[in-house]
Each structure stands twice: as structure tokens, then as C-alpha cells.
mmCIF file of C-alpha atoms in Angstrom:
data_model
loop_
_atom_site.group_PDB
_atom_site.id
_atom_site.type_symbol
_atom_site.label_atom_id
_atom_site.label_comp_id
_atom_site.label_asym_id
_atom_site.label_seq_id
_atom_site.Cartn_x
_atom_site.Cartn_y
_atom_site.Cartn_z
ATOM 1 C CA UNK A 1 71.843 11.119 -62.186
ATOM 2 C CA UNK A 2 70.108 9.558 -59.199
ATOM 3 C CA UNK A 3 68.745 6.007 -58.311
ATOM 4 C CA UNK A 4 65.064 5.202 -58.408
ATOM 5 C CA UNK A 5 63.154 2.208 -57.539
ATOM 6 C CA UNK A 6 62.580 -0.249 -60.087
ATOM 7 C CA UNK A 7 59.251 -1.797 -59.897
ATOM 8 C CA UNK A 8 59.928 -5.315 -62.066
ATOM 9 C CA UNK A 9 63.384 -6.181 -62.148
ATOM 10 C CA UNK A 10 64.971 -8.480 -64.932
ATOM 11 C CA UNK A 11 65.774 -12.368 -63.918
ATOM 12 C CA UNK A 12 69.539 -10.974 -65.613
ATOM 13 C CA UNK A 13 69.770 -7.858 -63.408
ATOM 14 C CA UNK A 14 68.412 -9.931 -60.028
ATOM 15 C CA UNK A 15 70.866 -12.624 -60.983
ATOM 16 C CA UNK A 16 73.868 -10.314 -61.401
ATOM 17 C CA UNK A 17 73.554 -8.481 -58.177
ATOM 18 C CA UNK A 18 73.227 -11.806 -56.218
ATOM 19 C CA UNK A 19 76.272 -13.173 -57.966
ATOM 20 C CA UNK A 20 78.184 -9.956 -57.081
ATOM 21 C CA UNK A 21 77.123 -9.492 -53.170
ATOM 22 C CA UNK A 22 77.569 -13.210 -52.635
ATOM 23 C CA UNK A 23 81.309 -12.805 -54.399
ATOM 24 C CA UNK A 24 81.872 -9.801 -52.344
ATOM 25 C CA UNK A 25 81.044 -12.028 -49.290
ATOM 26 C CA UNK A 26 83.337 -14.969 -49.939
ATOM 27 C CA UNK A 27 86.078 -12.573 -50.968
ATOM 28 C CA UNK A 28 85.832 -11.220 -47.295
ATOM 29 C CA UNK A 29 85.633 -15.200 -45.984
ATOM 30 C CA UNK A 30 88.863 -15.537 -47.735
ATOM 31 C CA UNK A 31 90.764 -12.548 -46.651
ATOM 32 C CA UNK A 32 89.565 -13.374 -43.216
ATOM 33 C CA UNK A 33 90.609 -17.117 -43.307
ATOM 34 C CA UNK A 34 94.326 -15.424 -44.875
ATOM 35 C CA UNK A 35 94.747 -13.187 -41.471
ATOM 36 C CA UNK A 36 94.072 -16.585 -40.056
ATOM 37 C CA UNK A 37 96.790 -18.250 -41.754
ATOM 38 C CA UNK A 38 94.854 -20.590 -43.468
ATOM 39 C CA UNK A 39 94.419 -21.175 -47.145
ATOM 40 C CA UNK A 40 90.627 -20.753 -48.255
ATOM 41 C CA UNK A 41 90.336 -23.482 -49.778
ATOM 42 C CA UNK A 42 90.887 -25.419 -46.696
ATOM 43 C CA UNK A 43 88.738 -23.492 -44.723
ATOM 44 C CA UNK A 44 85.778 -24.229 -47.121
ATOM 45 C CA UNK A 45 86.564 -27.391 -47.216
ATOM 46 C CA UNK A 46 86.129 -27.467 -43.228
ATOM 47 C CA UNK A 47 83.344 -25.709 -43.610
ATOM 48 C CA UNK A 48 81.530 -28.485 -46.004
ATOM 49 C CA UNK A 49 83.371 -31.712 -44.069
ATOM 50 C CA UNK A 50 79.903 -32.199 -42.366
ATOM 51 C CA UNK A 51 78.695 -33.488 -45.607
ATOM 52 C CA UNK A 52 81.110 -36.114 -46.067
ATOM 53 C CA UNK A 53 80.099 -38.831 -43.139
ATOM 54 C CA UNK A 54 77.276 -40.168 -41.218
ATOM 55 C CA UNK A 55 78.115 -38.375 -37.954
ATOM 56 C CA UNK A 56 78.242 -34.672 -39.821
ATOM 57 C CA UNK A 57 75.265 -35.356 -41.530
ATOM 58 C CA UNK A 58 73.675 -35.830 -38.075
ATOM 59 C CA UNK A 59 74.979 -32.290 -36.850
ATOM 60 C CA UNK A 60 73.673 -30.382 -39.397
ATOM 61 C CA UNK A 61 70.315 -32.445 -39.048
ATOM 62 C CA UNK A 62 70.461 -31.440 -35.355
ATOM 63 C CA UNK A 63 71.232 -27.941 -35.820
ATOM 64 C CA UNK A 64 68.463 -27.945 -38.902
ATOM 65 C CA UNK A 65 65.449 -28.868 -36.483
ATOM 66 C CA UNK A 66 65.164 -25.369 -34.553
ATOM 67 C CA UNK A 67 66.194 -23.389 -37.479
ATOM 68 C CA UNK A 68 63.486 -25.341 -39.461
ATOM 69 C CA UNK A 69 60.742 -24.230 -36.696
ATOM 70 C CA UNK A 70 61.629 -21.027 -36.260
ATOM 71 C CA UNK A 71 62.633 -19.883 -39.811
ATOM 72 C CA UNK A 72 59.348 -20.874 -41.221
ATOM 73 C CA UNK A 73 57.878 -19.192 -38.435
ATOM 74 C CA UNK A 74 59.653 -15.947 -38.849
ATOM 75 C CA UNK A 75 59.355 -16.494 -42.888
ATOM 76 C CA UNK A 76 55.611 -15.660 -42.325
ATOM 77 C CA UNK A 77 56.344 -13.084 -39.811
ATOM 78 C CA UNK A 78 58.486 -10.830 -41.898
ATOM 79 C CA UNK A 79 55.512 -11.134 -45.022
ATOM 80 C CA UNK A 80 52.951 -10.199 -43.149
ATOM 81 C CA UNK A 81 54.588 -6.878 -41.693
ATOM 82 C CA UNK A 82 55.947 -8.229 -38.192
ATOM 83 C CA UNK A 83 59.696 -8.504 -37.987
ATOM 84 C CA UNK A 84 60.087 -10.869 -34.819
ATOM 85 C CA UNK A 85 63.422 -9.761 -33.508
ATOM 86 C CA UNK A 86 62.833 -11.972 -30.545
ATOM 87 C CA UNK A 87 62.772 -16.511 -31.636
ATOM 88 C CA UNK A 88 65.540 -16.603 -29.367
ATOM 89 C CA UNK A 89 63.981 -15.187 -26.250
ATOM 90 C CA UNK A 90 60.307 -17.268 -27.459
ATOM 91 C CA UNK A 91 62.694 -20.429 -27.959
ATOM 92 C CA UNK A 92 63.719 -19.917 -24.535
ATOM 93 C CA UNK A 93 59.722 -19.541 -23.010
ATOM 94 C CA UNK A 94 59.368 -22.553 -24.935
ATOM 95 C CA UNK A 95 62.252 -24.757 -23.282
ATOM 96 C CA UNK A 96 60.504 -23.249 -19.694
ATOM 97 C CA UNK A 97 57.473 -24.350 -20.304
ATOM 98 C CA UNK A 98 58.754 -27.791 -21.408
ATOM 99 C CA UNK A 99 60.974 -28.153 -18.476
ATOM 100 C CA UNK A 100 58.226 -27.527 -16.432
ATOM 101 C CA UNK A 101 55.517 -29.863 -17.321
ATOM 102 C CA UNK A 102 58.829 -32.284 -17.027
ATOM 103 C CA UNK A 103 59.817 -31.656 -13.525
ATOM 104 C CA UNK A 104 56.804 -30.999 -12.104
ATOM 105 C CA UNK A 105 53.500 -32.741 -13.167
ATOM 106 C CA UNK A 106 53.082 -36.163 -12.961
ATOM 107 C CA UNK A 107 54.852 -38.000 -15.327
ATOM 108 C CA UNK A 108 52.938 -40.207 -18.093
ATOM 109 C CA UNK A 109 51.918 -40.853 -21.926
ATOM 110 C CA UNK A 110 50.535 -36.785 -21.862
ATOM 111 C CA UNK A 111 53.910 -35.763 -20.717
ATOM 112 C CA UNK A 112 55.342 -35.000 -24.125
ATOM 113 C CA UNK A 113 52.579 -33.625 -25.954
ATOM 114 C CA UNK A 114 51.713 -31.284 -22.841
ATOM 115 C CA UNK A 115 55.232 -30.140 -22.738
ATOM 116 C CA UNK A 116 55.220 -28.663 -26.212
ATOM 117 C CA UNK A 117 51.484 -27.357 -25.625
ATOM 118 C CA UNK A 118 52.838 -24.964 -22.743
ATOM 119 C CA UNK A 119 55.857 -24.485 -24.597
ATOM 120 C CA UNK A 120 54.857 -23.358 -27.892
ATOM 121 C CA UNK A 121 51.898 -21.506 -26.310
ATOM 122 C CA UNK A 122 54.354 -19.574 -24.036
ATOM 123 C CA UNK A 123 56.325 -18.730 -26.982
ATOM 124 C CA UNK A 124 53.172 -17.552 -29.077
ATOM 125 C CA UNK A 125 52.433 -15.367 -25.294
ATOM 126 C CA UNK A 126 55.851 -13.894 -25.533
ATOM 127 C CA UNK A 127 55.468 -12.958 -29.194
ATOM 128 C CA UNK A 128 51.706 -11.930 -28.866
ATOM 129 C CA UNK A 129 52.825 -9.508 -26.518
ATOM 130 C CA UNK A 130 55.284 -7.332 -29.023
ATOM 131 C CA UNK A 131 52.615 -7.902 -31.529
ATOM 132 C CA UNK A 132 49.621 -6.224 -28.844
ATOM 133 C CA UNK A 133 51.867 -3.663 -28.279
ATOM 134 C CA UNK A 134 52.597 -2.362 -31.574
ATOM 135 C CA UNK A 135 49.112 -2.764 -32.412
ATOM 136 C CA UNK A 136 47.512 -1.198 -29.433
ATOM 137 C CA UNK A 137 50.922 1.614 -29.019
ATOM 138 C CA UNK A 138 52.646 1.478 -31.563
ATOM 139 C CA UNK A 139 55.616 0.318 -30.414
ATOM 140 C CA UNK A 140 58.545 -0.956 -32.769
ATOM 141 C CA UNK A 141 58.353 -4.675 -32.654
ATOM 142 C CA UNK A 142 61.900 -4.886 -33.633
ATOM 143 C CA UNK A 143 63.030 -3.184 -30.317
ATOM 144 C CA UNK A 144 60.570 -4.923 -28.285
ATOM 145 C CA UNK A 145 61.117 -8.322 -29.450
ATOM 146 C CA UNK A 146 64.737 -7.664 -28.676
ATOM 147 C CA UNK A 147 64.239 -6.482 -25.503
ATOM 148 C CA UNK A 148 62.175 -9.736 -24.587
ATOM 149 C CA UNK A 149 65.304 -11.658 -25.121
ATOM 150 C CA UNK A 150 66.846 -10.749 -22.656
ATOM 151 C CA UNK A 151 64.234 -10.907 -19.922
ATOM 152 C CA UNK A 152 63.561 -14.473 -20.955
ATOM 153 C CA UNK A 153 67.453 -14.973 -20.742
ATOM 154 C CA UNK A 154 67.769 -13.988 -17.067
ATOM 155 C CA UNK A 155 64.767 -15.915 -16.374
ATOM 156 C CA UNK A 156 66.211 -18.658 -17.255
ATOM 157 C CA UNK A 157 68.924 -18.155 -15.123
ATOM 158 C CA UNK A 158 67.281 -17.343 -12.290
ATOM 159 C CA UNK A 159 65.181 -21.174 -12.394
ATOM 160 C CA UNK A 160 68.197 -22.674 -12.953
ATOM 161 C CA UNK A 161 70.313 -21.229 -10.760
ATOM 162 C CA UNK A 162 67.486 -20.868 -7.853
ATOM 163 C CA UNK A 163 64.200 -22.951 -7.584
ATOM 164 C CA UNK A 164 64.680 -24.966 -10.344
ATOM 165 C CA UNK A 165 68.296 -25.722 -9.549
ATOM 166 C CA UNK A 166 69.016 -29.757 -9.668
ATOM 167 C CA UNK A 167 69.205 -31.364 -6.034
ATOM 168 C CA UNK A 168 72.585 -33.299 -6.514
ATOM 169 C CA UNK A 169 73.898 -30.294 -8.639
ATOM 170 C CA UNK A 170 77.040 -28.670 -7.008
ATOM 171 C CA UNK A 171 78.532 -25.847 -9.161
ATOM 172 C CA UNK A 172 76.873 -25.799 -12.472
ATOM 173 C CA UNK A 173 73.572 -24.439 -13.365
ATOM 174 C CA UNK A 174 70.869 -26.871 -14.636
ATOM 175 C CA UNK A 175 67.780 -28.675 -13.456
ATOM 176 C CA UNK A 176 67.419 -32.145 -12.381
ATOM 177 C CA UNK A 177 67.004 -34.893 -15.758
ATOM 178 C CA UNK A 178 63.872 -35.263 -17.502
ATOM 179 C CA UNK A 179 61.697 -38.155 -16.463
ATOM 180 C CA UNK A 180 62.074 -41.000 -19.889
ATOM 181 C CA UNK A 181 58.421 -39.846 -20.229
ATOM 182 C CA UNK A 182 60.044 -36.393 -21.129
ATOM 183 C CA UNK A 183 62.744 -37.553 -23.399
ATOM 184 C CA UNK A 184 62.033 -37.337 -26.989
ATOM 185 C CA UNK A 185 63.474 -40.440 -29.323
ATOM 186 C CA UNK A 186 66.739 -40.195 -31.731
ATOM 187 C CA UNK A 187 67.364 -41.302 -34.902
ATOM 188 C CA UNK A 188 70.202 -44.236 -33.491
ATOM 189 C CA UNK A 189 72.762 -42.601 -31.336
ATOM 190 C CA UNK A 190 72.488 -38.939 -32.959
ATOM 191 C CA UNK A 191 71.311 -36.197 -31.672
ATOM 192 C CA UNK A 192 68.934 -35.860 -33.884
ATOM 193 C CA UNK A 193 65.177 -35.909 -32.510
ATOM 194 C CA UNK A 194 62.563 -36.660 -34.957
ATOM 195 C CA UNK A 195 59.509 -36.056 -33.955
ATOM 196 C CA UNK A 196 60.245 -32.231 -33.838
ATOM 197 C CA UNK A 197 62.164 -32.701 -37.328
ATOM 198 C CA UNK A 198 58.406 -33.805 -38.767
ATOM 199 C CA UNK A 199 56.469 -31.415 -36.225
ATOM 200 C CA UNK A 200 58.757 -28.452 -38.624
ATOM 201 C CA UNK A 201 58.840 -30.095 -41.668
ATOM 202 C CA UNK A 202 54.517 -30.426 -41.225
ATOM 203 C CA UNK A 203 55.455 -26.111 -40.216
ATOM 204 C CA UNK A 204 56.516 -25.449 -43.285
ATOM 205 C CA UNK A 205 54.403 -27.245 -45.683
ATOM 206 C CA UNK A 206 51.194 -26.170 -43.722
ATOM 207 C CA UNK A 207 51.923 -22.478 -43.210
ATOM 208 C CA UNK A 208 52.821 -21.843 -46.745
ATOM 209 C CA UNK A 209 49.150 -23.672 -47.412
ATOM 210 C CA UNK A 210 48.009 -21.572 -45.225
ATOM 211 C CA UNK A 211 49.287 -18.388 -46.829
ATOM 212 C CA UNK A 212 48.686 -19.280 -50.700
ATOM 213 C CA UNK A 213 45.763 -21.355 -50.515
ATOM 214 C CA UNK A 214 43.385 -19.736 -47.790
ATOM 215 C CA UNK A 215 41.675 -16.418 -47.684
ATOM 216 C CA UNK A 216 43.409 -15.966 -44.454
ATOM 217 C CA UNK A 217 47.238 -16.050 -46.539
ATOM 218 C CA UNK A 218 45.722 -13.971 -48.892
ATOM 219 C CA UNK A 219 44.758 -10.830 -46.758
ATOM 220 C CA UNK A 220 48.128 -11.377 -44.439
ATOM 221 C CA UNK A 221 50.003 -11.123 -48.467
ATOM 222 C CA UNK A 222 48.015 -8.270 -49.384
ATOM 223 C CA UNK A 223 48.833 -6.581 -45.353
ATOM 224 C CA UNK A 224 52.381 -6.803 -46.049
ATOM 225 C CA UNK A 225 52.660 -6.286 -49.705
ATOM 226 C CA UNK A 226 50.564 -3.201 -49.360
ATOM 227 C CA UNK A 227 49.393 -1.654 -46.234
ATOM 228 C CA UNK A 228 47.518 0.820 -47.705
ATOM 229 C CA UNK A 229 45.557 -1.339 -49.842
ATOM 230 C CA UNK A 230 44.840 -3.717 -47.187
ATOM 231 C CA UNK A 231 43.375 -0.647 -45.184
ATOM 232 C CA UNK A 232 41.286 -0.027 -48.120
ATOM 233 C CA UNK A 233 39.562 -2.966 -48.695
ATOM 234 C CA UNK A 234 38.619 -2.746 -44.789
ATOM 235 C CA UNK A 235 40.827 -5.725 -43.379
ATOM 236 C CA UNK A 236 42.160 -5.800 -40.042
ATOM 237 C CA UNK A 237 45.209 -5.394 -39.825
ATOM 238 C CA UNK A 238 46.079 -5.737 -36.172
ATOM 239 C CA UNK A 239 44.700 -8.967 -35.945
ATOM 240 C CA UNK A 240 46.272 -10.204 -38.688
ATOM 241 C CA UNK A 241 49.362 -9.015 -37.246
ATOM 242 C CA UNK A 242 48.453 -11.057 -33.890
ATOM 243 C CA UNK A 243 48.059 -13.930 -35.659
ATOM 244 C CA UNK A 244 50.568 -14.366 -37.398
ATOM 245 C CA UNK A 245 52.953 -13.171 -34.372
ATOM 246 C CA UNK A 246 51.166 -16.050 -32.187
ATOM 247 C CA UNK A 247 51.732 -18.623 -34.796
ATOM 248 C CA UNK A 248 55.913 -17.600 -35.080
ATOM 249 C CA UNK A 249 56.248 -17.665 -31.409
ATOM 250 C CA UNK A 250 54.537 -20.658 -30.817
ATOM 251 C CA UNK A 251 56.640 -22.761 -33.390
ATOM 252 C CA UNK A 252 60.083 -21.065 -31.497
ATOM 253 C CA UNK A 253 58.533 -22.053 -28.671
ATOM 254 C CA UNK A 254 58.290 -25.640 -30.078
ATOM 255 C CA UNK A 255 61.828 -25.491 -30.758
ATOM 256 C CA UNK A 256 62.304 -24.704 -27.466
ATOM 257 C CA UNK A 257 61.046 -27.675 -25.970
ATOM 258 C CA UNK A 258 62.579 -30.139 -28.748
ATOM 259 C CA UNK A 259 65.946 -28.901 -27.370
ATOM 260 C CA UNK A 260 65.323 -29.233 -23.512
ATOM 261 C CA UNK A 261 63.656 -32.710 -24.401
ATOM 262 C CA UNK A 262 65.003 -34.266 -27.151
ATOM 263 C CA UNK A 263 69.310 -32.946 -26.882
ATOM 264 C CA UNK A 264 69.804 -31.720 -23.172
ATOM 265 C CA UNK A 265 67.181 -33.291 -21.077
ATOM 266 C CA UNK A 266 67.316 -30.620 -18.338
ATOM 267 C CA UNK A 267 66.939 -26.989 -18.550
ATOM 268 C CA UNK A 268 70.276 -25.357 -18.605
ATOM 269 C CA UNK A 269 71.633 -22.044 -18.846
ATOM 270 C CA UNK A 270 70.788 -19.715 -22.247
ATOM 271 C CA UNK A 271 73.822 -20.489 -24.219
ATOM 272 C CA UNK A 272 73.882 -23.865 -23.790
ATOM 273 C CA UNK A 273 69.954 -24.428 -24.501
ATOM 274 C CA UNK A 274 70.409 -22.407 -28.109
ATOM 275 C CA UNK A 275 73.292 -21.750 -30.088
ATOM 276 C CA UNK A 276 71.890 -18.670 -31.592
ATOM 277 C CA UNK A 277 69.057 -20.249 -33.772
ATOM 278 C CA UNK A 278 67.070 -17.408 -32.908
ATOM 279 C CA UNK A 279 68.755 -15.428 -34.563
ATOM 280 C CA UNK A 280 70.193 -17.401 -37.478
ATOM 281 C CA UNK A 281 66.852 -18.348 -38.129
ATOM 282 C CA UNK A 282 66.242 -14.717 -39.543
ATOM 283 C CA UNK A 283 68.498 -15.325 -42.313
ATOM 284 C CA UNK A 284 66.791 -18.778 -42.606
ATOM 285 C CA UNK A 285 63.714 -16.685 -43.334
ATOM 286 C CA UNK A 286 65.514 -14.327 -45.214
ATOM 287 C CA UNK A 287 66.380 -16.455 -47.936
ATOM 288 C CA UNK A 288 63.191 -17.910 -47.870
ATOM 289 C CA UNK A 289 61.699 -14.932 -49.325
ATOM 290 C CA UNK A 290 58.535 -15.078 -47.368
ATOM 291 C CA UNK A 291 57.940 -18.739 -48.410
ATOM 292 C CA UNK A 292 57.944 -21.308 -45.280
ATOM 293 C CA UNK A 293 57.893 -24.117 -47.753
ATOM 294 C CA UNK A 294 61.288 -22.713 -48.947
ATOM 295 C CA UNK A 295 62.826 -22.924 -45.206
ATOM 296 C CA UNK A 296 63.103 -26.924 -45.927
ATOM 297 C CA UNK A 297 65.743 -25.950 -48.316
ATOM 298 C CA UNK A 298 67.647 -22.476 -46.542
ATOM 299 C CA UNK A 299 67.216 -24.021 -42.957
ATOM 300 C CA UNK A 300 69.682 -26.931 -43.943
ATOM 301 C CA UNK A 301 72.238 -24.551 -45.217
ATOM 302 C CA UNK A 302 72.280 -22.679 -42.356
ATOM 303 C CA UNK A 303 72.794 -25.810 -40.305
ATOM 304 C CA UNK A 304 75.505 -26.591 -42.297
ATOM 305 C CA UNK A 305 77.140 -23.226 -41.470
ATOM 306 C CA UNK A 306 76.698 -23.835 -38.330
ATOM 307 C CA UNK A 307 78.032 -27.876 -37.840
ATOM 308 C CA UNK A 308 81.175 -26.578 -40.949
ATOM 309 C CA UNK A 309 81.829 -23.707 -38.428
ATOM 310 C CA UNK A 310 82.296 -26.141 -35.561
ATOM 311 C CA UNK A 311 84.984 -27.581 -37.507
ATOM 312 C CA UNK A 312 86.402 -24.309 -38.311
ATOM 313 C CA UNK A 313 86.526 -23.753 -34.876
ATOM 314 C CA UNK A 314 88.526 -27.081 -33.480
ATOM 315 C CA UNK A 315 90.576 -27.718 -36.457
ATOM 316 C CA UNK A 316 92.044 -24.493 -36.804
ATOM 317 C CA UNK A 317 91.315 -22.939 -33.347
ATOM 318 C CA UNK A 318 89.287 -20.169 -35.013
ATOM 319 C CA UNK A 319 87.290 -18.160 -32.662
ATOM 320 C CA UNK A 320 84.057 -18.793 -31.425
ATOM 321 C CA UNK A 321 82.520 -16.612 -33.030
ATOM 322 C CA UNK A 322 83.495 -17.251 -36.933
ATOM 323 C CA UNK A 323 80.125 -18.961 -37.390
ATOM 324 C CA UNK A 324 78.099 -15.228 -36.801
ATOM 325 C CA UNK A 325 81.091 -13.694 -38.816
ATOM 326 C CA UNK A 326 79.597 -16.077 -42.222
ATOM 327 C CA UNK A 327 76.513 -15.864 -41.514
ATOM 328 C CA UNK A 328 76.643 -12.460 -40.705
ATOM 329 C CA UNK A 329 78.156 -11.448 -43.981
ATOM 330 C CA UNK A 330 75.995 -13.779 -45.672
ATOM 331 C CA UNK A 331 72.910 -11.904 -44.599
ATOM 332 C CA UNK A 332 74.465 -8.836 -45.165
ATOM 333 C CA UNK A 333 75.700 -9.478 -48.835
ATOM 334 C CA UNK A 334 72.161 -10.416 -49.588
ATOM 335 C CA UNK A 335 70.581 -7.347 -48.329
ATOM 336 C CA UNK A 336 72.887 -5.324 -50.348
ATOM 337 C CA UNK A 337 71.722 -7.176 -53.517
ATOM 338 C CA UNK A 338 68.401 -7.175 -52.797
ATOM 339 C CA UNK A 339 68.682 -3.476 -52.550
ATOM 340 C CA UNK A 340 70.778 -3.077 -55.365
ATOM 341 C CA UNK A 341 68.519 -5.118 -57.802
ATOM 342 C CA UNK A 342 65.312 -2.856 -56.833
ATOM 343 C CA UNK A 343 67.282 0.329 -58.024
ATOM 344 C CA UNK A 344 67.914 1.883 -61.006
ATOM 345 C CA UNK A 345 70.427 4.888 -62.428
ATOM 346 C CA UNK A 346 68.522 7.170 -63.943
ATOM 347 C CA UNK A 347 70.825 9.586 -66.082
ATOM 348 C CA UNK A 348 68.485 12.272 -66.811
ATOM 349 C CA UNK A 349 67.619 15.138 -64.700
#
């Protein structure tokens, strides 16, 4: 008896393994919520109370925009071969670069679409650079890209807390405000900032053109579906893997800037600038499947996660961290039955 791979699983047998990780997961929710004290069902209820009013809907609209960006992004990333470990450290090159064009070139009508030229194309640099280095050393991407968080992180709070530190700021860490030629327009009195909700929503739709309908998509599918094959038929794989690593930095990078620009209007410290979307954004693209038109759909959820575990978090005084305890389990109950539904017991010898 032993498992083997099984090259075309059934609808029925892909369905079934989904339906059991995903139970697994929410039976884990619920025993966690019970150590909590609180009944379940409440706590999914909390967790879906974003949907039911105006001002919820806007949170998970907020929270959507970056996860939109980058998960589309990433969603090309991971089916080409690259696994970008680092959105949130290119997010954060991205917010940089925005907050510099912002505070110090002259303000006018350029100001906005400069600042998320030099943003995204500092993210695609940060990203480009994991991607030259596996291709030229052969360095893991996923530890590199990892490791470039954190520089970015204490870059950040170097500017803020040294030469980029506001001039009327006494004990906090940020810049000085954006100029209003900096400040990207809301939807009423949201948060929600729409020109980057259309700059990812045009993201997704064009990069999953660009991979289904393009000769370009079709040698980065073959690259990551089969690297041997893809060797074979003489493409090139490193720059394919350079391209498509510039193209998912520089739309984290974009999120970057539609945070500093269109939420906070300063550069602030790390955790205040992102809430994690770098790395939520993986399961974004994770569910996706390798499709960035699907990250229109999975991007939402996740934002939902994220506003629902908000009010986990003040309604029941839940930790901070319950939000990367669902999503974590989330991503992990799907990985088990994506492994389990490409396996097979074999019985015989």
C-alpha cells in the first residue's frame, strides 16, 4: 500500500477533499472561538457583520484594494515558477517611492501619476532583484524575498524616524502630510480610494489576457507547468522569470503608494502602512489558482476576513492576531486538500 500521484483527478474526488480540509478548518475556528468563550455561531456572525451595512462594506472594499494588486500579481508569480515571498517588503518600496515624489518634488497635476511610477517601479526593483539572483545564483527566491522584507521594513523606519521625520512631529514616527496634489479621491467619506480599486481591477483582467491570450502567457504556462519542456523547446527561462517577477513587484509597489496616498497621507511606520496584505495576498493568489482574473473574486474574501476579524477583535476582545489564525488555517486546510486530491492509495505491491 503506498500513495502515488494521480495525474487527472475526478471533479467528485477534488470536491470531497476540499469539503473535508475546509470542515477540518472551521472545526478548529470553532474550538478556538469555545476556549474563547464564545459560541461559534456568534463569532461567524462577527466575522460576516461587514456585509450587513454601508460602512462594513467600505472596510472590506478598503482592505480589498491592496490584496487585489498584489494577489493578482503574485497569482502570476507562483504559475510561472517564482514564489514572491516578499509583496510586503515591495508594498513598502512602493509607499517610499510615493512618499517621496510627495514630499519632495514640486507639487502639480504629474504628482500622482509620478508617485505610483517610482513606486511600482521600486517595487518591480525590489522583486527583480530576488528574481536576478536566482537566475544568475541560484538562490531560493522564497528566502530572499523574505529577507527583503525586512530590510525594506527598517528602511522605513529609519526615513520616518530620521530625515523624513515630520517637522511639527513630537513623539510619533511619520512624515509631514501629503500635498492635496498627493491625495488620491474617496468614494464619499470611506476609505476607499478608487482610482487604485480600477488601476487592480484593470491588473487582473489584463494579466490574465496577458497569460491566456499572448504567446508571452503561453511560454510563462508552459515554464511553470513544465520546466523541462520549456527547456526543450529552447525558451528562456530566466527572463521569463524576470518578467514576470518585475510585473508582481511593481503592482505591490502600486499598492504601496495607494495606501500612503489615498488612506494615510504620510509615510508612517511598517505596521501601520500594511496590515499584512503582503502576505495575505498569497492566499489571495492561492485560491486563485494561477488565474489573476480569479483574484476579483478571492481578494474580496480575504478582505472580508480581514474587516469580520476587526470585529472579532473589539467585540469580543479577541487577540490581535485571530485574523492570521483564519487565514492561516484557511491556507493551510487548502494545501492539505490540494495535496490530498493529487494522491492516490495504491493497494498493490
Amino acid at each position: 500500500m503506498r500513495w502515488e500521484l494521480d495525474p487527472s483527478p475526478s471533479p467528485w474526488k477534488v470536491f470531497l477533499a476540499y469539503s473535508l480540509f475546509v470542515a477540518l478548518a472551521l472545526l478548529l475556528l470553532d474550538l478556538l472561538s469555545l476556549l474563547y468563550g464564545v459560541s461559534p455561531l456568534k463569532a461567524y456572525g462577527l466575522l460576516l457583520s461587514p456585509l450587513g451595512d454601508s460602512l462594513g462594506l467600505a472596510e472590506v472594499g478598503r482592505r480589498t484594494i491592496p490584496l487585489l494588486l498584489i494577489g493578482a500579481g503574485l497569482a502570476l508569480a507562483f504559475r510561472v515558477g517564482f514564489f514572491n515571498i516578499g509583496a510586503e517588503g515591495q508594498l513598502l518600496m512602493g509607499a517610499v517611492g510615493g512618499a517621496y515624489v510627495a514630499l519632495f518634488l514640486p507639487p502639480g497635476p504629474w504628482t500622482l501619476p509620478l508617485m505610483f511610477l517610482l513606486g511600482g517601479g521600486l517595487g518591480a526593483v525590489w522583486s527583480g532583484l530576488a528574481a536576478w539572483l536566482r537566475v544568475r545564483f541560484g538562490a531560493n527566491e522564497i528566502l530572499t524575498t523574505l529577507m527583503q522584507n525586512y530590510l525594506v521594513y527598517y528602511l522605513v523606519v529609519y526615513l520616518v524616524a530620521g530625515p523624513w521625520k515630520g517637522q511639527m512631529v513630537f513623539g510619533f514616527l511619520y512624515t509631514d502630510r501629503f500635498p492635496p496634489e498627493a491625495q488620491l479621491p474617496r468614494l464619499g467619506d470611506t476609505l476607499v480610494h478608487w482610482p487604485t480599486l480600477l488601476l487592480g481591477i484593470a491588473a487582473a483582467l489584463g494579466l490574465q489576457l496577458l497569460l491566456f491570450r499572448t504567446p508571452l502567457g503561453f511560454e510563462w504556462r508552459v515554464l511553470g507547468e513544465n520546466p523541462e519542456a520549456a527547456r526543450y523547446l529552447g525558451l528562456k527561462g530566466g527572463r521569463l522569470i524576470l518578467l514576470a517577477a518585475l510585473l508582481s513587484g511593481f503592482l505591490a509597489g502600486l499598492a504601496g503608494v495607494g495606501e500612503v496616498a489615498g488612506i494615510h497621507l504620510r509615510l508612517l511606520e511598517p505596521a501601520q502602512i500594511s496590515l499584512g496584505y503582503g502576505f495575505t495576498a498569497i492566499l489571495v493568489a492561492w485560491l486563485a489558482r494561477g488565474r489573476p482574473l480569479w483574484a476579483l473574486f478571492t481578494a474580496p474574501l480575504l478582505g472580508l476576513i480581514l474587516a469580520g476579524g476587526d470585529a472579532l477583535k473589539l467585540a469580543l476582545s479577541m487577540p490581535f492576531r485571530v485574523v492570521d489564525v483564519v487565514a492561516g488555517l484557511l491556507l493551510l486546510s487548502l494545501i492539505g486538500a490540494e495535496a490530498l486530491s493529487q494522491r492516490r492509495l495504491v493497494w498493490r505491491r
